Amino acid sequence: MIQRIQTVFFALVVIFQLIFAFGTLAYFMQSNDSDAYSLYKVVNGKGEVLRSQILGGIVNGLSILLSAIIIFMYKNRPLQVKLGQLNLLLLAAVITIVFLDLDKYAKTFGENVEPSYTLLMVLPILSLIANYLGIRFVKKDEALVRAADRLR
């Protein structure tokens, strides 16, 4: 299980999404204060929670859980592929939810405040790529097993 390359890719998805879940994704700089946007809340410079959001966190948590489950489904490769494809949809949903929510929050400031994105915003895209590569290698394993079965 651990020696398979797709396990590494799915583990990377879990790691990337965990880091994404607990990091600051963007800052909104104002003249006298700055707000820090994370997946679960928006905090001002004084540490006060301005707003809580839960939808992105729930979808991200489901993606993390599904990625962990996929790692241990190594004996059932067709199901592993289907769950990986579902995880692709969840990861795309996380990206969409975060950017729509960031845009909605930015509009509360008017035209003069733009978000300053952190490097963590790249992690869901890297997770999408790692998940896709994991699915690809699972399919490759399945094709190899079927070819070996044909030879017997």
GROMACS .gro file of C-alpha atoms in nm:
model
  152
    1MET     CA    1   0.000   0.000   0.000
    2ILE     CA    2   0.260   0.259   0.104
    3GLN     CA    3   0.503   0.157  -0.169
    4ARG     CA    4   0.255   0.249  -0.443
    5ILE     CA    5   0.303   0.591  -0.602
    6GLN     CA    6  -0.069   0.672  -0.597
    7THR     CA    7  -0.061   0.647  -0.217
    8VAL     CA    8   0.196   0.926  -0.215
    9PHE     CA    9  -0.024   1.141  -0.439
   10PHE     CA   10  -0.336   1.089  -0.227
   11ALA     CA   11  -0.133   1.155   0.090
   12LEU     CA   12  -0.015   1.481  -0.067
   13VAL     CA   13  -0.379   1.576  -0.122
   14VAL     CA   14  -0.447   1.519   0.249
   15ILE     CA   15  -0.140   1.721   0.354
   16PHE     CA   16  -0.206   2.008   0.114
   17GLN     CA   17  -0.571   2.037   0.214
   18LEU     CA   18  -0.490   2.024   0.586
   19ILE     CA   19  -0.243   2.308   0.544
   20PHE     CA   20  -0.498   2.495   0.333
   21ALA     CA   21  -0.766   2.448   0.599
   22PHE     CA   22  -0.571   2.607   0.881
   23GLY     CA   23  -0.372   2.879   0.706
   24THR     CA   24  -0.448   3.239   0.618
   25LEU     CA   25  -0.553   3.255   0.255
   26ALA     CA   26  -0.575   3.629   0.194
   27TYR     CA   27  -0.539   3.967   0.359
   28PHE     CA   28  -0.756   4.271   0.308
   29MET     CA   29  -0.547   4.581   0.378
   30GLN     CA   30  -0.730   4.894   0.483
   31SER     CA   31  -0.588   5.229   0.587
   32ASN     CA   32  -0.581   5.150   0.958
   33ASP     CA   33  -0.644   4.776   0.984
   34SER     CA   34  -0.609   4.449   0.799
   35ASP     CA   35  -0.843   4.151   0.790
   36ALA     CA   36  -0.711   3.796   0.758
   37TYR     CA   37  -0.929   3.558   0.557
   38SER     CA   38  -0.905   3.186   0.628
   39LEU     CA   39  -1.125   2.895   0.527
   40TYR     CA   40  -1.332   2.909   0.846
   41LYS     CA   41  -1.333   3.275   0.949
   42VAL     CA   42  -1.228   3.632   0.889
   43VAL     CA   43  -1.027   3.793   1.170
   44ASN     CA   44  -0.936   4.160   1.201
   45GLY     CA   45  -0.599   4.294   1.319
   46LYS     CA   46  -0.713   4.289   1.683
   47GLY     CA   47  -0.793   3.919   1.671
   48GLU     CA   48  -1.170   3.964   1.671
   49VAL     CA   49  -1.366   3.724   1.453
   50LEU     CA   50  -1.560   3.935   1.207
   51ARG     CA   51  -1.732   3.655   1.025
   52SER     CA   52  -1.750   3.277   1.030
   53GLN     CA   53  -1.804   3.061   0.727
   54ILE     CA   54  -1.855   2.689   0.737
   55LEU     CA   55  -1.944   2.565   0.387
   56GLY     CA   56  -1.588   2.573   0.251
   57GLY     CA   57  -1.461   2.404   0.564
   58ILE     CA   58  -1.717   2.125   0.542
   59VAL     CA   59  -1.642   2.054   0.175
   60ASN     CA   60  -1.267   2.068   0.244
   61GLY     CA   61  -1.308   1.831   0.539
   62LEU     CA   62  -1.502   1.587   0.321
   63SER     CA   63  -1.223   1.604   0.064
   64ILE     CA   64  -0.959   1.531   0.329
   65LEU     CA   65  -1.163   1.241   0.466
   66LEU     CA   66  -1.227   1.099   0.120
   67SER     CA   67  -0.857   1.121   0.030
   68ALA     CA   68  -0.766   0.931   0.346
   69ILE     CA   69  -1.028   0.666   0.266
   70ILE     CA   70  -0.896   0.633  -0.090
   71ILE     CA   71  -0.549   0.552   0.043
   72PHE     CA   72  -0.684   0.247   0.229
   73MET     CA   73  -0.904   0.123  -0.058
   74TYR     CA   74  -0.603  -0.020  -0.241
   75LYS     CA   75  -0.760  -0.366  -0.281
   76ASN     CA   76  -1.060  -0.229  -0.472
   77ARG     CA   77  -0.909  -0.025  -0.753
   78PRO     CA   78  -1.230   0.048  -0.950
   79LEU     CA   79  -1.389   0.196  -0.636
   80GLN     CA   80  -1.067   0.384  -0.567
   81VAL     CA   81  -1.092   0.546  -0.911
   82LYS     CA   82  -1.458   0.644  -0.860
   83LEU     CA   83  -1.386   0.793  -0.518
   84GLY     CA   84  -1.090   0.978  -0.666
   85GLN     CA   85  -1.315   1.127  -0.933
   86LEU     CA   86  -1.562   1.233  -0.665
   87ASN     CA   87  -1.273   1.391  -0.478
   88LEU     CA   88  -1.182   1.589  -0.790
   89LEU     CA   89  -1.532   1.739  -0.780
   90LEU     CA   90  -1.499   1.819  -0.409
   91LEU     CA   91  -1.164   1.989  -0.464
   92ALA     CA   92  -1.308   2.194  -0.750
   93ALA     CA   93  -1.599   2.288  -0.522
   94VAL     CA   94  -1.358   2.403  -0.249
   95ILE     CA   95  -1.176   2.627  -0.497
   96THR     CA   96  -1.503   2.769  -0.628
   97ILE     CA   97  -1.648   2.831  -0.281
   98VAL     CA   98  -1.333   3.006  -0.160
   99PHE     CA   99  -1.302   3.237  -0.458
  100LEU     CA  100  -1.673   3.323  -0.463
  101ASP     CA  101  -1.668   3.394  -0.089
  102LEU     CA  102  -1.351   3.602  -0.120
  103ASP     CA  103  -1.512   3.804  -0.397
  104LYS     CA  104  -1.829   3.851  -0.193
  105TYR     CA  105  -1.629   3.964   0.111
  106ALA     CA  106  -1.415   4.201  -0.098
  107LYS     CA  107  -1.729   4.373  -0.229
  108THR     CA  108  -1.820   4.476   0.127
  109PHE     CA  109  -1.522   4.716   0.122
  110GLY     CA  110  -1.608   4.877  -0.208
  111GLU     CA  111  -1.374   4.931  -0.500
  112ASN     CA  112  -1.071   5.053  -0.307
  113VAL     CA  113  -0.970   4.729  -0.129
  114GLU     CA  114  -0.824   4.432  -0.315
  115PRO     CA  115  -0.734   4.103  -0.146
  116SER     CA  116  -0.368   4.017  -0.110
  117TYR     CA  117  -0.350   3.641  -0.167
  118THR     CA  118  -0.103   3.421   0.016
  119LEU     CA  119   0.091   3.133  -0.135
  120LEU     CA  120  -0.153   2.889   0.028
  121MET     CA  121  -0.405   2.965  -0.247
  122VAL     CA  122  -0.200   2.741  -0.476
  123LEU     CA  123  -0.249   2.432  -0.257
  124PRO     CA  124  -0.599   2.333  -0.381
  125ILE     CA  125  -0.472   2.344  -0.739
  126LEU     CA  126  -0.175   2.128  -0.643
  127SER     CA  127  -0.422   1.895  -0.469
  128LEU     CA  128  -0.625   1.870  -0.789
  129ILE     CA  129  -0.312   1.776  -0.983
  130ALA     CA  130  -0.198   1.523  -0.720
  131ASN     CA  131  -0.547   1.369  -0.708
  132TYR     CA  132  -0.557   1.341  -1.087
  133LEU     CA  133  -0.214   1.175  -1.091
  134GLY     CA  134  -0.326   0.935  -0.817
  135ILE     CA  135  -0.628   0.833  -1.025
  136ARG     CA  136  -0.409   0.791  -1.330
  137PHE     CA  137  -0.169   0.557  -1.148
  138VAL     CA  138  -0.458   0.355  -1.001
  139LYS     CA  139  -0.591   0.305  -1.354
  140LYS     CA  140  -0.242   0.207  -1.467
  141ASP     CA  141  -0.225  -0.055  -1.189
  142GLU     CA  142  -0.565  -0.190  -1.285
  143ALA     CA  143  -0.461  -0.221  -1.650
  144LEU     CA  144  -0.144  -0.402  -1.544
  145VAL     CA  145  -0.341  -0.649  -1.331
  146ARG     CA  146  -0.589  -0.714  -1.614
  147ALA     CA  147  -0.304  -0.772  -1.858
  148ALA     CA  148  -0.145  -1.019  -1.617
  149ASP     CA  149  -0.479  -1.198  -1.578
  150ARG     CA  150  -0.508  -1.233  -1.955
  151LEU     CA  151  -0.169  -1.402  -1.970
  152ARG     CA  152  -0.269  -1.671  -1.720
   0.00000   0.00000   0.00000
